[in-house]
Short mmCIF file of C-alpha atoms and ligand atoms in Angstrom, two decimals:
data_model
loop_
_atom_site.label_atom_id
_atom_site.label_comp_id
_atom_site.label_asym_id
_atom_site.label_seq_id
_atom_site.Cartn_x
_atom_site.Cartn_y
_atom_site.Cartn_z
CA MET X 200 27.31 -32.19 -60.46
CA LYS X 201 25.15 -29.19 -59.67
CA THR X 202 27.62 -28.21 -56.98
CA ILE X 203 30.43 -27.90 -59.53
CA ALA X 204 28.35 -25.38 -61.47
CA ALA X 205 27.63 -23.44 -58.28
CA GLN X 206 31.23 -23.51 -57.08
CA LEU X 207 32.56 -22.49 -60.47
CA GLN X 208 30.14 -19.58 -60.43
CA LYS X 209 31.34 -18.59 -57.00
CA ILE X 210 35.02 -18.69 -57.97
CA ARG X 211 34.36 -16.64 -61.10
CA GLN X 212 32.64 -14.05 -58.95
CA GLN X 213 35.56 -14.06 -56.51
CA ILE X 214 38.00 -13.55 -59.40
CA SER X 215 36.05 -10.69 -60.94
CA ASP X 216 35.58 -9.04 -57.52
CA ALA X 217 39.33 -9.25 -56.93
CA GLU X 218 40.07 -7.87 -60.40
CA ARG X 219 37.87 -4.90 -59.64
CA ARG X 220 39.22 -4.36 -56.14
CA PHE X 221 42.85 -4.42 -57.26
CA GLU X 222 42.28 -2.43 -60.46
CA ARG X 223 42.98 -5.28 -62.81
CA SER X 224 41.24 -5.29 -66.16
CA PRO X 225 38.24 -7.65 -66.39
CA GLY X 226 39.30 -11.11 -67.54
CA SER X 227 43.01 -10.47 -66.98
CA ALA X 228 43.17 -13.19 -64.30
CA GLN X 229 42.17 -16.41 -66.03
CA LEU X 230 40.82 -19.44 -64.25
CA LEU X 231 42.70 -22.71 -64.64
CA ALA X 232 40.48 -25.48 -63.24
CA VAL X 233 42.68 -28.08 -61.55
CA SER X 234 40.97 -31.42 -62.09
CA LYS X 235 43.64 -33.81 -60.80
CA THR X 236 42.25 -36.97 -59.14
CA LYS X 237 38.72 -35.93 -60.14
CA PRO X 238 36.57 -38.06 -62.46
CA ILE X 239 35.95 -37.16 -66.06
CA ASP X 240 32.30 -36.34 -65.31
CA ALA X 241 33.48 -33.55 -63.03
CA ILE X 242 35.40 -32.09 -65.99
CA ARG X 243 32.35 -32.49 -68.21
CA ALA X 244 30.27 -30.60 -65.65
CA ALA X 245 32.78 -27.74 -65.73
CA ILE X 246 32.86 -27.74 -69.55
CA ALA X 247 29.06 -27.48 -69.55
CA GLU X 248 29.52 -24.26 -67.56
CA GLY X 249 31.90 -22.86 -70.15
CA GLN X 250 35.23 -23.79 -68.54
CA HIS X 251 37.87 -24.68 -71.13
CA SER X 252 41.26 -24.61 -69.38
CA PHE X 253 42.18 -27.53 -67.14
CA GLY X 254 45.26 -28.31 -65.06
CA GLU X 255 46.45 -31.84 -64.34
CA ASN X 256 49.37 -33.19 -62.29
CA TYR X 257 49.49 -36.91 -62.99
CA LEU X 258 50.42 -37.77 -66.54
CA GLN X 259 48.72 -41.11 -67.10
CA GLU X 260 45.47 -39.91 -65.56
CA ALA X 261 45.66 -36.71 -67.60
CA VAL X 262 46.26 -38.44 -70.92
CA GLU X 263 43.29 -40.72 -70.35
CA LYS X 264 41.07 -37.70 -69.77
CA ILE X 265 42.48 -35.79 -72.75
CA GLU X 266 41.94 -38.76 -75.08
CA THR X 267 38.47 -39.56 -73.76
CA LEU X 268 37.21 -35.99 -74.04
CA HIS X 269 38.98 -35.49 -77.38
CA ASN X 270 37.88 -31.86 -77.59
CA PRO X 271 40.08 -29.38 -79.47
CA ALA X 272 38.33 -26.47 -77.76
CA LEU X 273 39.95 -27.42 -74.44
CA ASP X 274 43.40 -26.41 -73.34
CA TRP X 275 45.39 -28.64 -71.07
CA HIS X 276 48.02 -27.43 -68.65
CA PHE X 277 50.55 -29.76 -67.04
CA ILE X 278 51.23 -28.54 -63.50
CA GLY X 279 52.87 -31.56 -61.88
CA ALA X 280 56.41 -32.76 -61.29
CA ILE X 281 58.11 -33.70 -64.57
CA GLN X 282 60.13 -36.88 -64.96
CA SER X 283 62.53 -36.64 -67.87
CA ASN X 284 61.39 -39.94 -69.39
CA LYS X 285 57.84 -38.53 -69.65
CA THR X 286 58.58 -35.35 -71.57
CA ALA X 287 57.56 -36.74 -74.99
CA THR X 288 54.07 -37.59 -73.72
CA ILE X 289 53.75 -34.15 -72.15
CA ALA X 290 54.98 -32.42 -75.32
CA ALA X 291 52.46 -34.30 -77.45
CA ASN X 292 49.39 -33.83 -75.28
CA PHE X 293 49.47 -30.46 -73.54
CA ASN X 294 49.16 -26.80 -74.55
CA TRP X 295 51.02 -25.52 -71.50
CA VAL X 296 53.54 -26.73 -68.92
CA HIS X 297 53.81 -24.61 -65.76
CA THR X 298 56.46 -26.59 -63.89
CA VAL X 299 59.70 -26.36 -65.85
CA ASP X 300 62.69 -25.94 -63.54
CA ARG X 301 65.61 -27.50 -65.42
CA LEU X 302 67.19 -26.79 -68.79
CA LYS X 303 67.32 -30.50 -69.55
CA ILE X 304 63.53 -30.75 -69.27
CA ALA X 305 62.98 -27.63 -71.39
CA ARG X 306 65.31 -28.99 -74.08
CA ARG X 307 63.54 -32.32 -74.19
CA LEU X 308 60.09 -30.68 -74.37
CA SER X 309 61.35 -28.50 -77.23
CA GLU X 310 62.89 -31.39 -79.17
CA GLN X 311 59.89 -33.64 -78.63
CA ARG X 312 57.15 -31.12 -79.40
CA PRO X 313 55.43 -32.49 -82.55
CA GLU X 314 56.04 -30.25 -85.56
CA SER X 315 52.34 -30.24 -86.37
CA LEU X 316 51.68 -28.30 -83.15
CA PRO X 317 52.57 -24.71 -82.22
CA PRO X 318 55.42 -24.27 -79.71
CA LEU X 319 54.54 -25.54 -76.24
CA ASN X 320 53.80 -22.68 -73.82
CA ILE X 321 55.94 -22.95 -70.72
CA CYS X 322 56.45 -21.25 -67.39
CA LEU X 323 59.53 -21.53 -65.20
CA GLN X 324 58.70 -22.64 -61.68
CA VAL X 325 60.32 -20.56 -58.96
CA ASN X 326 60.69 -21.73 -55.37
CA THR X 327 59.72 -18.45 -53.72
CA SER X 328 59.60 -19.74 -50.15
CA GLY X 329 63.00 -21.44 -50.14
CA GLU X 330 61.60 -24.67 -48.69
CA GLN X 331 63.99 -27.52 -49.46
CA SER X 332 61.12 -29.88 -50.21
CA LYS X 333 59.61 -27.71 -52.93
CA SER X 334 60.58 -27.87 -56.57
CA GLY X 335 61.51 -24.79 -58.52
CA ILE X 336 64.59 -22.71 -59.12
CA THR X 337 65.80 -19.81 -56.99
CA PHE X 338 65.44 -16.19 -58.12
CA ASP X 339 69.21 -16.16 -58.66
CA GLU X 340 69.00 -18.95 -61.22
CA LEU X 341 66.18 -17.39 -63.19
CA GLU X 342 68.05 -15.08 -65.52
CA ASP X 343 70.41 -17.77 -66.85
CA LEU X 344 67.69 -20.38 -67.28
CA ALA X 345 65.36 -17.93 -69.05
CA LYS X 346 68.14 -16.98 -71.47
CA GLU X 347 68.69 -20.62 -72.46
CA VAL X 348 65.01 -21.56 -72.62
CA VAL X 349 63.92 -18.62 -74.75
CA ALA X 350 66.28 -19.81 -77.52
CA LEU X 351 64.59 -23.23 -77.82
CA PRO X 352 62.40 -23.45 -80.93
CA GLY X 353 59.80 -25.97 -79.75
CA VAL X 354 58.75 -24.07 -76.65
CA SER X 355 57.48 -20.57 -76.05
CA LEU X 356 58.61 -19.07 -72.74
CA ARG X 357 55.53 -17.31 -71.40
CA GLY X 358 56.28 -16.56 -67.77
CA LEU X 359 56.74 -17.70 -64.19
CA MET X 360 54.91 -19.97 -61.77
CA THR X 361 55.12 -20.53 -58.04
CA ILE X 362 53.55 -22.52 -55.20
CA PRO X 363 54.37 -20.64 -51.99
CA ALA X 364 54.28 -22.13 -48.51
CA PRO X 365 50.73 -21.99 -47.08
CA GLU X 366 50.03 -18.77 -45.23
CA ASP X 367 46.80 -17.44 -43.67
CA ASP X 368 47.52 -13.74 -43.47
CA PHE X 369 46.59 -11.82 -46.63
CA GLU X 370 49.54 -9.42 -46.58
CA ARG X 371 51.94 -12.29 -45.99
CA GLN X 372 50.32 -14.25 -48.83
CA ARG X 373 51.08 -11.35 -51.15
CA LEU X 374 54.85 -11.30 -50.54
CA PRO X 375 56.00 -14.27 -52.65
CA PHE X 376 53.55 -13.28 -55.39
CA ARG X 377 54.99 -9.76 -55.40
CA GLN X 378 58.51 -11.19 -55.62
CA LEU X 379 57.48 -13.30 -58.59
CA ARG X 380 55.92 -10.31 -60.35
CA LEU X 381 59.05 -8.22 -59.77
CA ALA X 382 61.19 -11.05 -61.15
CA LEU X 383 59.03 -11.13 -64.28
CA GLU X 384 59.32 -7.35 -64.65
CA ARG X 385 63.12 -7.61 -64.36
CA LEU X 386 63.25 -10.25 -67.08
CA ASN X 387 61.11 -8.09 -69.33
CA GLN X 388 63.43 -5.13 -68.72
CA GLN X 389 66.23 -7.38 -69.95
CA GLY X 390 64.39 -7.92 -73.22
CA HIS X 391 62.11 -10.88 -72.56
CA GLN X 392 58.45 -10.62 -73.48
CA LEU X 393 56.75 -12.58 -70.74
CA ASP X 394 53.03 -12.18 -70.15
CA THR X 395 52.15 -14.94 -67.68
CA LEU X 396 52.17 -15.19 -63.89
CA SER X 397 50.76 -18.55 -62.80
CA MET X 398 50.10 -18.07 -59.11
CA GLY X 399 47.30 -18.43 -56.58
CA MET X 400 45.29 -21.48 -55.54
CA SER X 401 41.96 -21.97 -53.72
CA SER X 402 43.17 -20.39 -50.48
CA ASP X 403 45.20 -17.45 -51.78
CA LEU X 404 43.74 -16.43 -55.13
CA GLU X 405 42.87 -12.87 -54.07
CA ALA X 406 46.42 -12.16 -52.92
CA ALA X 407 47.73 -13.55 -56.21
CA ILE X 408 45.35 -11.40 -58.25
CA ALA X 409 46.34 -8.36 -56.19
CA GLU X 410 49.93 -8.99 -57.32
CA GLY X 411 49.18 -9.58 -60.98
CA ALA X 412 48.34 -13.28 -61.46
CA THR X 413 47.26 -14.03 -65.03
CA TYR X 414 46.35 -17.66 -64.22
CA VAL X 415 44.99 -18.75 -60.87
CA ARG X 416 45.06 -22.54 -60.48
CA ILE X 417 41.96 -23.62 -58.58
CA GLY X 418 41.15 -27.21 -57.65
CA SER X 419 39.34 -27.95 -54.40
CA ALA X 420 37.21 -24.79 -54.41
CA ILE X 421 35.64 -25.99 -57.68
CA PHE X 422 35.72 -29.77 -57.48
CA GLY X 423 35.72 -30.36 -53.72
CA ALA X 424 38.45 -31.68 -51.43
CA ARG X 425 40.77 -34.38 -52.76
CA ASN X 426 41.35 -37.64 -50.89
C1 LIG U 788 46.64 -29.22 -56.79
C2 LIG U 788 47.25 -27.99 -57.30
C3 LIG U 788 46.54 -26.79 -57.38
C4 LIG U 788 45.12 -26.63 -56.87
O1 LIG U 788 45.12 -26.55 -55.48
P1 LIG U 788 43.77 -26.22 -54.66
O2 LIG U 788 44.27 -25.84 -53.33
O3 LIG U 788 42.98 -27.48 -54.68
O4 LIG U 788 43.09 -25.11 -55.36
C5 LIG U 788 47.17 -25.69 -57.93
N1 LIG U 788 48.44 -25.75 -58.38
C6 LIG U 788 49.15 -26.88 -58.33
C7 LIG U 788 50.54 -26.89 -58.85
C8 LIG U 788 48.60 -28.03 -57.77
O5 LIG U 788 49.35 -29.14 -57.70
#
């Protein structure tokens, strides 16, 4: 597990270098460690290095990890596809959900959020690349969905999330991230108070930070390739 410590160190350095290069304030781009498919000991190794925010995609696997670690200092982010019959489990176990793209799901998360917990932080997922296969709403749908979601008492609308199509060129990587930032700025001009841009993964985190990412979601660069 030494490699996890080393790779985490390297990613943190990459993030702080990018913050400096793109005139972001130190710590403004937070690291979400994506631990999906990885064993619980890999998460423990990251915790030992001071990592507290983890992203998971598969609900049953995630809940097992959350219950086993049973550590209130951790925050858990659901970043996978959401089936509507699983919303109660998500609402009860997570601090954040990044992948909301339907009002029905937002309503269920709000209704099912236990009253003993603060409102569930959520991001709306936007399909910035227009690929049919990708989940997420279009930019055109954003304003109406945000208006409905912000009125729900059990969730707190924090911002926007995207997973763009893979792209090697740095300037081209920036484009969908810039569009997402501009969409967030437009919503805030309309009266929303959104503070979160969840964007950037192992291969495009610098471009995301250049465009204002507040969470980069990093899996393989910390924990190694997935099968
Ligand atoms: C798996 C996953 C990541 C992490 O991807 P890496 O390329 O391994 O960094 C980030 N975001 C989402 C939504 C994912 O599903």
